[in-house]
Each structure stands twice: as C-alpha cells, then as structure tokens.
JSON list of C-alpha atoms and ligand atoms in Angstrom, two decimals:
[
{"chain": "M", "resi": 26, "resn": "UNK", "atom": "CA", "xyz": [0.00, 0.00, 0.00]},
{"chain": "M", "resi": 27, "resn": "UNK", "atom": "CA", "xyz": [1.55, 3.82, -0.88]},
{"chain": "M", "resi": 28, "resn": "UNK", "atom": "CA", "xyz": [2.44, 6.21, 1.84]},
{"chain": "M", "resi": 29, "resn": "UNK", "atom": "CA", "xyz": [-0.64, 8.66, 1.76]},
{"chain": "M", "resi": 30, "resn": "UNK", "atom": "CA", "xyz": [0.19, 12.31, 0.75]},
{"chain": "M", "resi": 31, "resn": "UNK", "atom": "CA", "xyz": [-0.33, 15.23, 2.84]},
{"chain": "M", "resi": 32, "resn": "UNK", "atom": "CA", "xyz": [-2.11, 18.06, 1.56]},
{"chain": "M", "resi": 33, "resn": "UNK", "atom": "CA", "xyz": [-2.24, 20.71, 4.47]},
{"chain": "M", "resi": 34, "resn": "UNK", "atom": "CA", "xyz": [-5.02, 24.01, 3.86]},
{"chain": "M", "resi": 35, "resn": "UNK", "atom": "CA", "xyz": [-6.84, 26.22, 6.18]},
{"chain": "M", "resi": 36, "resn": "UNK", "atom": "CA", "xyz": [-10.80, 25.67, 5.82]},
{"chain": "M", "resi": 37, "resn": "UNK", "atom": "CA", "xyz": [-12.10, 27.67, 2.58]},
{"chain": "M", "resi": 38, "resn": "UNK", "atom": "CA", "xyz": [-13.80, 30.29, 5.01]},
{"chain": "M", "resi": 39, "resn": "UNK", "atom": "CA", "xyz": [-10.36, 31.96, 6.37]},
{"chain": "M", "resi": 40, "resn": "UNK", "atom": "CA", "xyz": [-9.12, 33.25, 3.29]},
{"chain": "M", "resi": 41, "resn": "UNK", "atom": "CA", "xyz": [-12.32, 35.78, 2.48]},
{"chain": "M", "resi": 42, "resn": "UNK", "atom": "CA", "xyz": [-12.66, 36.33, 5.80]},
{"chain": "M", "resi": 43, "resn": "UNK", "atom": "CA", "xyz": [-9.31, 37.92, 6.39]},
{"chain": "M", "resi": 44, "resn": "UNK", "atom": "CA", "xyz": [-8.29, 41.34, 5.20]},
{"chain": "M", "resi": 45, "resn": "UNK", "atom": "CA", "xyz": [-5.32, 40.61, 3.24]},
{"chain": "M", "resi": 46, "resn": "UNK", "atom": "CA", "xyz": [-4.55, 44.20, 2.19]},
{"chain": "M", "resi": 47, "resn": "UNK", "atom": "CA", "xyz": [-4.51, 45.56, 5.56]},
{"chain": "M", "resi": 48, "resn": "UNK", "atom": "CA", "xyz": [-1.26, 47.30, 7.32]},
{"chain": "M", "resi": 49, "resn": "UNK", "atom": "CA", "xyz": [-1.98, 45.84, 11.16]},
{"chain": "M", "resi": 50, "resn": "UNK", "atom": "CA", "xyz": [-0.07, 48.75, 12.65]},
{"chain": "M", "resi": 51, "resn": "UNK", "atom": "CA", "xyz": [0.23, 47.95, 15.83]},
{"chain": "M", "resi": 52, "resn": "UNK", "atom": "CA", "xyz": [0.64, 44.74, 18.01]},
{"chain": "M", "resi": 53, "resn": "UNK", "atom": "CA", "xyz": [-2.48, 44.92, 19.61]},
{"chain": "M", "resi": 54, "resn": "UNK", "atom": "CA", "xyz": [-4.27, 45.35, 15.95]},
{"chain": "M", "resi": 55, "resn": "UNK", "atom": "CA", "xyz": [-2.12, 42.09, 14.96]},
{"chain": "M", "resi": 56, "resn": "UNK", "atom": "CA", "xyz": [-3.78, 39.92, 17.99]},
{"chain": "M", "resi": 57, "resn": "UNK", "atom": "CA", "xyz": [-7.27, 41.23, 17.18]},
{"chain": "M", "resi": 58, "resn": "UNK", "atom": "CA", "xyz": [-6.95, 39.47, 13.86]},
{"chain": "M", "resi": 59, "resn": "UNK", "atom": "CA", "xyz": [-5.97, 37.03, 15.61]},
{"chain": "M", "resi": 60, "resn": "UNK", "atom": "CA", "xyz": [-8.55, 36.55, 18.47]},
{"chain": "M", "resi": 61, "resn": "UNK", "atom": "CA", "xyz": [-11.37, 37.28, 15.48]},
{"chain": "M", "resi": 62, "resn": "UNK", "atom": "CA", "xyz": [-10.01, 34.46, 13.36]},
{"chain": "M", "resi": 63, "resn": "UNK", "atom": "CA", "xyz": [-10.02, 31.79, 16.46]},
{"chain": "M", "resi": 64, "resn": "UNK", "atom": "CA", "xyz": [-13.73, 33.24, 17.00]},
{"chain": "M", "resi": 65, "resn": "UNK", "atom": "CA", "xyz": [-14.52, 32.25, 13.65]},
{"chain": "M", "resi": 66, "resn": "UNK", "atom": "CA", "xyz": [-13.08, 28.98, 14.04]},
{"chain": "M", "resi": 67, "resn": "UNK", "atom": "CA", "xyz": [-14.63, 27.89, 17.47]},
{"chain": "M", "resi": 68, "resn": "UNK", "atom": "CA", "xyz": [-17.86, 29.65, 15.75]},
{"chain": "M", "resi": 69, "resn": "UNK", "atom": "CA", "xyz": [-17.68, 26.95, 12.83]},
{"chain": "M", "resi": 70, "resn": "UNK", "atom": "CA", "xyz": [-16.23, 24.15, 14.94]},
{"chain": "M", "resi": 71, "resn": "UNK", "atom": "CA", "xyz": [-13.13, 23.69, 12.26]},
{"chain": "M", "resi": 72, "resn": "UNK", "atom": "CA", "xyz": [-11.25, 22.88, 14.24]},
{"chain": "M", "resi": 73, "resn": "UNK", "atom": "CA", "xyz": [-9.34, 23.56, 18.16]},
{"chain": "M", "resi": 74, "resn": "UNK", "atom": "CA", "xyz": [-9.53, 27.55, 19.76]},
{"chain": "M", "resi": 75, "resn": "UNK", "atom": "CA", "xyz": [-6.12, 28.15, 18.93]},
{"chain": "M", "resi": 76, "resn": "UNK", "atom": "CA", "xyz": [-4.93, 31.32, 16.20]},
{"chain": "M", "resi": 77, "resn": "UNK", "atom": "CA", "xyz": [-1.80, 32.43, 14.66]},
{"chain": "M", "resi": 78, "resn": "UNK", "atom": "CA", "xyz": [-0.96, 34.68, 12.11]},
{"chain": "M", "resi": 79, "resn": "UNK", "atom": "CA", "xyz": [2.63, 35.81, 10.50]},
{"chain": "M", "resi": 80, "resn": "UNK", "atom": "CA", "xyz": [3.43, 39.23, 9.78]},
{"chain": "M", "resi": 81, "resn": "UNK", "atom": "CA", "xyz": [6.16, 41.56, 9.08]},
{"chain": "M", "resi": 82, "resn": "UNK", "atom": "CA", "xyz": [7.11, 43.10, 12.29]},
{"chain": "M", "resi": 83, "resn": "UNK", "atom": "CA", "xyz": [8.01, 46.51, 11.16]},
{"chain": "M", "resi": 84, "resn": "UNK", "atom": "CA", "xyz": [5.09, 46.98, 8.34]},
{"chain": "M", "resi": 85, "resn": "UNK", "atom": "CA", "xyz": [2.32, 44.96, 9.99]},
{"chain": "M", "resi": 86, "resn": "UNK", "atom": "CA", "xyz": [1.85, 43.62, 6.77]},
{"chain": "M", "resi": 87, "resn": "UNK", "atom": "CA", "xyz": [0.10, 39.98, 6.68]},
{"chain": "M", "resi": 88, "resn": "UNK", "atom": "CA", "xyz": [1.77, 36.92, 5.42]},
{"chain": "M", "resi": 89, "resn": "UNK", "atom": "CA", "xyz": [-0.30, 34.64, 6.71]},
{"chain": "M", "resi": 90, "resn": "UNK", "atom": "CA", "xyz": [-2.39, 33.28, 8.71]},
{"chain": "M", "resi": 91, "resn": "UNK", "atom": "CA", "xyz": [-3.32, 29.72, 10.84]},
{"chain": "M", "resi": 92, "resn": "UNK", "atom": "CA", "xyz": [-5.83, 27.64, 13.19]},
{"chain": "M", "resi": 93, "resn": "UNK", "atom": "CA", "xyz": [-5.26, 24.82, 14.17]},
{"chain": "M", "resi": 94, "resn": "UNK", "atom": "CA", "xyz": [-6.41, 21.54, 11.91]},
{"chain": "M", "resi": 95, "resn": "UNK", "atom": "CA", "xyz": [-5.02, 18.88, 14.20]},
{"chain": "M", "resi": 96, "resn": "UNK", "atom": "CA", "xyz": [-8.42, 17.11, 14.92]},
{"chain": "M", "resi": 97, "resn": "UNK", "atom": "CA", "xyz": [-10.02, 17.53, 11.43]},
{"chain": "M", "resi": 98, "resn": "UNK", "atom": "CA", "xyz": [-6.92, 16.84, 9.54]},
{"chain": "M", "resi": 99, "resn": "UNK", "atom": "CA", "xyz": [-6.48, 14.28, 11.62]},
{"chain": "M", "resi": 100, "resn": "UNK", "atom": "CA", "xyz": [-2.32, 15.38, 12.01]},
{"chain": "M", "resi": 101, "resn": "UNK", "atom": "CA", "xyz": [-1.08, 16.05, 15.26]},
{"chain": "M", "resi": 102, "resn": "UNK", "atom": "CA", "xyz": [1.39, 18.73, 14.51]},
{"chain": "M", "resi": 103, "resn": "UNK", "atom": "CA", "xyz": [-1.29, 21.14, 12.60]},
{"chain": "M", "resi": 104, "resn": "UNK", "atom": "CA", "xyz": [-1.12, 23.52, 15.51]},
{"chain": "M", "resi": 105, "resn": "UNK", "atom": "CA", "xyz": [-2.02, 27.03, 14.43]},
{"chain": "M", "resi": 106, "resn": "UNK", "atom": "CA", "xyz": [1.63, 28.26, 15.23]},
{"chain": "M", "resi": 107, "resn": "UNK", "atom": "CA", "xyz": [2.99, 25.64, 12.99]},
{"chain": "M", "resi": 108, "resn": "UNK", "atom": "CA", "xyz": [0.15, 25.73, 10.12]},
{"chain": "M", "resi": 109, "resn": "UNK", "atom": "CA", "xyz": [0.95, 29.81, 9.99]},
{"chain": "M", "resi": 110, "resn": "UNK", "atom": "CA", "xyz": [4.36, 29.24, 9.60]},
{"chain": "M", "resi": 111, "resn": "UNK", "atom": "CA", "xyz": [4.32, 26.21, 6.95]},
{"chain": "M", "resi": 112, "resn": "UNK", "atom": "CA", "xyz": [2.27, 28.54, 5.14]},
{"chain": "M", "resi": 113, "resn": "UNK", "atom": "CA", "xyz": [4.24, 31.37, 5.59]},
{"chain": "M", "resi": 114, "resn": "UNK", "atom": "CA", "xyz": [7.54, 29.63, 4.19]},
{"chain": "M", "resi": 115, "resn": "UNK", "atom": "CA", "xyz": [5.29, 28.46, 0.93]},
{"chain": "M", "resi": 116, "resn": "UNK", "atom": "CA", "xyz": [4.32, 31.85, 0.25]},
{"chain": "M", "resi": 117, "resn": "UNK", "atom": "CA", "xyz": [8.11, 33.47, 0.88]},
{"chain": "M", "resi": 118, "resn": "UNK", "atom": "CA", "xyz": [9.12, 30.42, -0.75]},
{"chain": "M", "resi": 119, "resn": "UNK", "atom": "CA", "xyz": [12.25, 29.97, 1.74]},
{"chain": "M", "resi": 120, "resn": "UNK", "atom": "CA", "xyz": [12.79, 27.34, 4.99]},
{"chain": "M", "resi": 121, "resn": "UNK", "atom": "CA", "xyz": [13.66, 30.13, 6.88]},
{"chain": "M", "resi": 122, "resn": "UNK", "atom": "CA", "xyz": [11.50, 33.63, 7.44]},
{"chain": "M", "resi": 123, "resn": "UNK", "atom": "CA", "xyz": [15.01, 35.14, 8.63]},
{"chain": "M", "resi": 124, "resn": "UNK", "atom": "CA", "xyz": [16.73, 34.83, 4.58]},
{"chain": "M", "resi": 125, "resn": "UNK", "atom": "CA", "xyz": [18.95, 37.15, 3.36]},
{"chain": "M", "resi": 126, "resn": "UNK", "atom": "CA", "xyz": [17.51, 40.21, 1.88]},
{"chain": "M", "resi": 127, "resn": "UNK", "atom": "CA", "xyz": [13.95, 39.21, 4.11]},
{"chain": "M", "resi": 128, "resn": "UNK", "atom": "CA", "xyz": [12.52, 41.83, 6.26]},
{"chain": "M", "resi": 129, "resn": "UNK", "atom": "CA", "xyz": [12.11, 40.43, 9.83]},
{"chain": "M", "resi": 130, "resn": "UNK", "atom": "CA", "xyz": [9.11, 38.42, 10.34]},
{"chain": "M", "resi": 131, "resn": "UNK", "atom": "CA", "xyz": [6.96, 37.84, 13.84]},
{"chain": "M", "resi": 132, "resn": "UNK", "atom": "CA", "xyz": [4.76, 35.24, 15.15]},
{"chain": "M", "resi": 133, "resn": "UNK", "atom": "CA", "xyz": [1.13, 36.45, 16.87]},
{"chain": "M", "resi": 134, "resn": "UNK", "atom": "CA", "xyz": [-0.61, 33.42, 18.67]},
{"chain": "M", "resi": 135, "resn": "UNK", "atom": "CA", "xyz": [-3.31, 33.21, 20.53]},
{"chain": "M", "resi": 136, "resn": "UNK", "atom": "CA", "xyz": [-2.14, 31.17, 23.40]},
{"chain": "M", "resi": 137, "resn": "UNK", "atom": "CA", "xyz": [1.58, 30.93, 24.35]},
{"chain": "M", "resi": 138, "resn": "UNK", "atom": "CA", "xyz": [2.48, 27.71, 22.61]},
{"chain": "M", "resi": 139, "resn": "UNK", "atom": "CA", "xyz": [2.87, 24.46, 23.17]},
{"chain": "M", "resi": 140, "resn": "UNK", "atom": "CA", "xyz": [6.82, 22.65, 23.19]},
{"chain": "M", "resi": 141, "resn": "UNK", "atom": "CA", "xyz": [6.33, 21.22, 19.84]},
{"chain": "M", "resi": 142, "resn": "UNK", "atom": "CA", "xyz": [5.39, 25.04, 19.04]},
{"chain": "M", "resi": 143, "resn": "UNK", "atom": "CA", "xyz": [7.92, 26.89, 20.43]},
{"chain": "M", "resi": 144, "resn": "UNK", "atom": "CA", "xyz": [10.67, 24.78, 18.82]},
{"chain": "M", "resi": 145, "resn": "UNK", "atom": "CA", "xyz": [9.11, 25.44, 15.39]},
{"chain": "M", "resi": 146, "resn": "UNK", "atom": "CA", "xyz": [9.15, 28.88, 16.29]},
{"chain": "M", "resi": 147, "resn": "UNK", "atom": "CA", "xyz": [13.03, 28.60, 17.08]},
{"chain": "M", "resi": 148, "resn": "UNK", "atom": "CA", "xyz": [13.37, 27.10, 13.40]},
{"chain": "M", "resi": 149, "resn": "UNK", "atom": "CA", "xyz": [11.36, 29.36, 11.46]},
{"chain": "M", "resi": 150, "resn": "UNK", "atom": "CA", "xyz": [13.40, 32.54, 11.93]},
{"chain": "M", "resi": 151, "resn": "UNK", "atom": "CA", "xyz": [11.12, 35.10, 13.09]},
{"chain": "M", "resi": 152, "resn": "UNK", "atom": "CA", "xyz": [12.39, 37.72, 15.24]},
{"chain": "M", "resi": 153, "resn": "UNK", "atom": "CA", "xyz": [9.43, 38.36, 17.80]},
{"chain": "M", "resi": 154, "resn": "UNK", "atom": "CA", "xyz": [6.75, 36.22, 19.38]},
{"chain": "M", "resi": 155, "resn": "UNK", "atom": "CA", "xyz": [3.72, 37.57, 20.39]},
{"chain": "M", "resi": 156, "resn": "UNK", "atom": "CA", "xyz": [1.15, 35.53, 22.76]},
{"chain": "M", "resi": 157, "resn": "UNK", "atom": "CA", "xyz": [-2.33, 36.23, 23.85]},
{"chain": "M", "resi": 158, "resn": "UNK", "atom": "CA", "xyz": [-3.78, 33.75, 26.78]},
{"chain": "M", "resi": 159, "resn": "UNK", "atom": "CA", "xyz": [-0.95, 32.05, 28.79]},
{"chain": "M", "resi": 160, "resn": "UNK", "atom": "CA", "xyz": [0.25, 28.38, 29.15]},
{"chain": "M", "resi": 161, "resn": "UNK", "atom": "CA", "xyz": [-2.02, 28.03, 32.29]},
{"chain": "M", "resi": 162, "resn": "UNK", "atom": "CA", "xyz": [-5.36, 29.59, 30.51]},
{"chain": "M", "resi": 163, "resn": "UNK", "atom": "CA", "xyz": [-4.85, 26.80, 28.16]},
{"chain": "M", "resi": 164, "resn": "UNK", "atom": "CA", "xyz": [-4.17, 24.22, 31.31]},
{"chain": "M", "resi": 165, "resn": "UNK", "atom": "CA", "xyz": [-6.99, 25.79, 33.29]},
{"chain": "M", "resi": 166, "resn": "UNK", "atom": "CA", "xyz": [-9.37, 24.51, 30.46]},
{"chain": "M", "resi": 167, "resn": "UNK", "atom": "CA", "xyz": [-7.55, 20.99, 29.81]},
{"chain": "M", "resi": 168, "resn": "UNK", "atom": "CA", "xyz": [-4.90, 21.50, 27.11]},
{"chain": "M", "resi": 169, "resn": "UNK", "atom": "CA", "xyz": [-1.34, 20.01, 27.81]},
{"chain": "M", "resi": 170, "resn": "UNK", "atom": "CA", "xyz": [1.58, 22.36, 26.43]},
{"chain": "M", "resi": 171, "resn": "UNK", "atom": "CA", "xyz": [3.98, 19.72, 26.81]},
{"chain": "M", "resi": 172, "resn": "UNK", "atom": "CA", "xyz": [7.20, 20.37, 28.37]},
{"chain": "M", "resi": 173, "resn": "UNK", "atom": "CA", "xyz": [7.48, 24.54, 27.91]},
{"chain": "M", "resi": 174, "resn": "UNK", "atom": "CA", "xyz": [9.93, 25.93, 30.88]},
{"chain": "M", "resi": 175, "resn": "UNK", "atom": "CA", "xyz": [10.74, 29.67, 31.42]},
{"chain": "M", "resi": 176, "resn": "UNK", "atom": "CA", "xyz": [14.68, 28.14, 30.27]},
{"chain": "M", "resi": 177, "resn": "UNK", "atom": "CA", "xyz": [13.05, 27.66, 26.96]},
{"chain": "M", "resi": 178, "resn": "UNK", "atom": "CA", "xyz": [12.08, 30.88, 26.75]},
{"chain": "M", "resi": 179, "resn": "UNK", "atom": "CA", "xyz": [15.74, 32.64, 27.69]},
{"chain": "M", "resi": 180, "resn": "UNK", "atom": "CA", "xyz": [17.06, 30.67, 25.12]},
{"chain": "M", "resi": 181, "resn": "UNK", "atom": "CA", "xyz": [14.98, 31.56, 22.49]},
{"chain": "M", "resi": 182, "resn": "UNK", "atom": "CA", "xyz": [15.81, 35.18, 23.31]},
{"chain": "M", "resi": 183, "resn": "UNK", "atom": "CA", "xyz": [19.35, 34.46, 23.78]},
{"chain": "M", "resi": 184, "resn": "UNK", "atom": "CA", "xyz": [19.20, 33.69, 20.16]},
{"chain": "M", "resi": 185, "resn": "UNK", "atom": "CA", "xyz": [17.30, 36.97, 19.84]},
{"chain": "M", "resi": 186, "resn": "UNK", "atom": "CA", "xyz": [14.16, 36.06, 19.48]},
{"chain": "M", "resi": 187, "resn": "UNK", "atom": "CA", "xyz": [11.71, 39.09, 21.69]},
{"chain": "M", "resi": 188, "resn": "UNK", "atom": "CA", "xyz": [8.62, 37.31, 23.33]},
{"chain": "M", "resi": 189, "resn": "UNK", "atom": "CA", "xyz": [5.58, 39.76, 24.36]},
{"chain": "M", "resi": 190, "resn": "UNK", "atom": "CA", "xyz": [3.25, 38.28, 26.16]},
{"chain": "M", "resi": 191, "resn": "UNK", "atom": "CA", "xyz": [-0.34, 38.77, 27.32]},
{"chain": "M", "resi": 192, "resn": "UNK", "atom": "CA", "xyz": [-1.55, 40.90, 24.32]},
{"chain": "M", "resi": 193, "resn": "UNK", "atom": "CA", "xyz": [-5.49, 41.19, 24.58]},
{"chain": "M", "resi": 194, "resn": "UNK", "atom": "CA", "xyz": [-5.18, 38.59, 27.66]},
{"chain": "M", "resi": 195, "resn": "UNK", "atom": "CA", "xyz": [-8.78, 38.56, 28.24]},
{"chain": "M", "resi": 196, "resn": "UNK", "atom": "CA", "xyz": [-10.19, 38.36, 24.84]},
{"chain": "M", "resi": 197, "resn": "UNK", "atom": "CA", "xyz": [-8.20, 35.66, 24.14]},
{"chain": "M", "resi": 198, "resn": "UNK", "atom": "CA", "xyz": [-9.12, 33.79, 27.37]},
{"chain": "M", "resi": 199, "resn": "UNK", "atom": "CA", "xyz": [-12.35, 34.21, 25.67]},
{"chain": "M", "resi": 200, "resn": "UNK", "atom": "CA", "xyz": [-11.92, 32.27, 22.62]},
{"chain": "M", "resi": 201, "resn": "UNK", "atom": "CA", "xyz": [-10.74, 29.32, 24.68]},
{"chain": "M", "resi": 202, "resn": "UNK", "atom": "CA", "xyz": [-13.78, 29.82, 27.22]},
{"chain": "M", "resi": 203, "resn": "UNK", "atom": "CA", "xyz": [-16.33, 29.88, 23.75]},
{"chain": "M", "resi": 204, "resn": "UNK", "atom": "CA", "xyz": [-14.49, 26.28, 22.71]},
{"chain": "M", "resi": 205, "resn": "UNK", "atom": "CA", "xyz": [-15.34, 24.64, 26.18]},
{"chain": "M", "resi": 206, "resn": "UNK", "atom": "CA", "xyz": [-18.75, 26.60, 26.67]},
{"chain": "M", "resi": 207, "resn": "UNK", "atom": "CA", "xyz": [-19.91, 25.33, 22.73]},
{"chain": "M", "resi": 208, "resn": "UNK", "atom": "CA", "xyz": [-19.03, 21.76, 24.02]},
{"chain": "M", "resi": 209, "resn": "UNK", "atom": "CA", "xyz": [-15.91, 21.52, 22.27]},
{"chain": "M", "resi": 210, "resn": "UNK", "atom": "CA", "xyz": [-12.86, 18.38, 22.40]},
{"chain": "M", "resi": 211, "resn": "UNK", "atom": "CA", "xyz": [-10.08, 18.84, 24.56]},
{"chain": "M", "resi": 212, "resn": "UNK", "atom": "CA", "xyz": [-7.45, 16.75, 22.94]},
{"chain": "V", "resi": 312, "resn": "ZN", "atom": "ZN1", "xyz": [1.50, 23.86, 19.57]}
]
C-alpha cells in the first residue's frame, strides 16, 4: 500500500474572511486578527480555539495566517503556530523567514504555545513572538503544552528572538472559554 500524501489548507472560510490588504499597525491590531479568526473557528467548529498569524514586524503587513487543523486533519502537529508558519515559508518560498535580503518576520498566537510550538518557532526565523492567553489559561481549560519551561524561553531570546506576552489577555481567554462553553474536544 503507498504512503498517503499530505495536503495541508486552512478551511475555505479563512481566506475571504481575512483582510489581506490591511497594514496591522500595531501589536495589539495584529492579535485582534488574531482573536477574530479563532472566533470564527470555534464559531464553525473547524477545528481547536487556537490562532496564529505571521506578519512583518516593522510593516504589519500579513503573510499569513493559521488555526489549528489537528483534529479535522487528523495530524497532530497542525497547531495554528505551525500551520501559519508552513504557510508562511510556501508563500516566501524559503525554509527560513530570517533569509537574506527578508525583512524580519513575527509570530502572533493566541495562546503561548505548546513545546512542539515553540521549537518550530526557534526554526522558522522570526524575530518576535507575540502571545495572547498564557500556558495556564490553556491548562486551566484541559490543554497540555507539553514540556514549555521559562529556560526555553531565555534561550529563544538568547538567540534573539523578543517574546511579548499577554496581548489582549482577556479576549483571548475568551476564545478558549467559547471552545469549552460550545461543548468543544479537549485533545
Ligand atoms: Zn502547539
């Protein structure tokens, strides 16, 4: 029997949904994208409450974005973080968001992420993370981030990589609240 092929894309809603042409000026502008597009998803059950989108971190401009499949797709790795940035090296078509001649790129999740996350993160290149809810908001409702300790974090900025955290807190609490109050999997 052949090895089955992968083919890996968001759910045919995201793509009018989102305004591509936008400049998301500011950080906070970047996670309400963000928070909107996990709304969306927990609104139309595609999938877990979790949101990510790439941008360029001095233009705002949009790259891409992500939610995570892992459930539907029925892959275990098609966290939004990582869906975002598989995406985001298609479109650039480069491995690495951090190429020569490539403006500098940043991550905006919903949720700090997971370990399997926050290494892909290290790989990708970008030069900022930005995180909505924290690790324990995603605990408090079931989720396990795997093992994510505050010596994961230094090194990631050792290797200069700035983390903000906490951007729009509460309405991304909110979005996780919406997946557990619509009766959604914890998986
Ligand atoms: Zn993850």
């Amino acid at each position: 029997m052949p090895s089955p092929r992968l083919h890996i894309a968001l759910p045919p809603w995201v793509d009018p949904f989102v305004d591509w042409e936008r400049r998301y000026a500011t950080i906070e502008d970047r996670m309400d994208l963000v928070i909107e597009l996990g709304r969306e998803q927990v609104r139309r059950a595609t999938g877990g409450p979790f949101s990510a989108a790439v941008f360029e971190r001095d233009t705002g401009s949009l790259v891409t974005v992500g939610v995570n499949l892992a459930v539907p797709s029925h892959n275990c790795v098609l966290h939004a973080e990582v869906v975002a940035l598989m995406l985001a090296g298609a479109r650039l078509h480069s491995h690495s968001l951090r190429a020569e001649g490539m403006p500098a790129h940043e991550l905006v999740t919903s949720c700090e992420p997971c370990a399997m996350c926050l290494g892909a993160i290290f790989w990708s290149g970008v030069a900022r993370l930005v995180t909505g809810a924290t690790k324990g908001d995603a605990e408090a409702i079931g989720y396990d981030e795997g093992p994510v300790f505050a010596e994961s974090y230094a090194y990631l900025e050792r290797k200069g990589i700035e983390v903000v955290r906490e951007v729009r807190r509460t309405g991304a609490q909110a979005l996780l609240a919406a997946y557990v109050a619509g009766g959604g999997v914890i998986y």
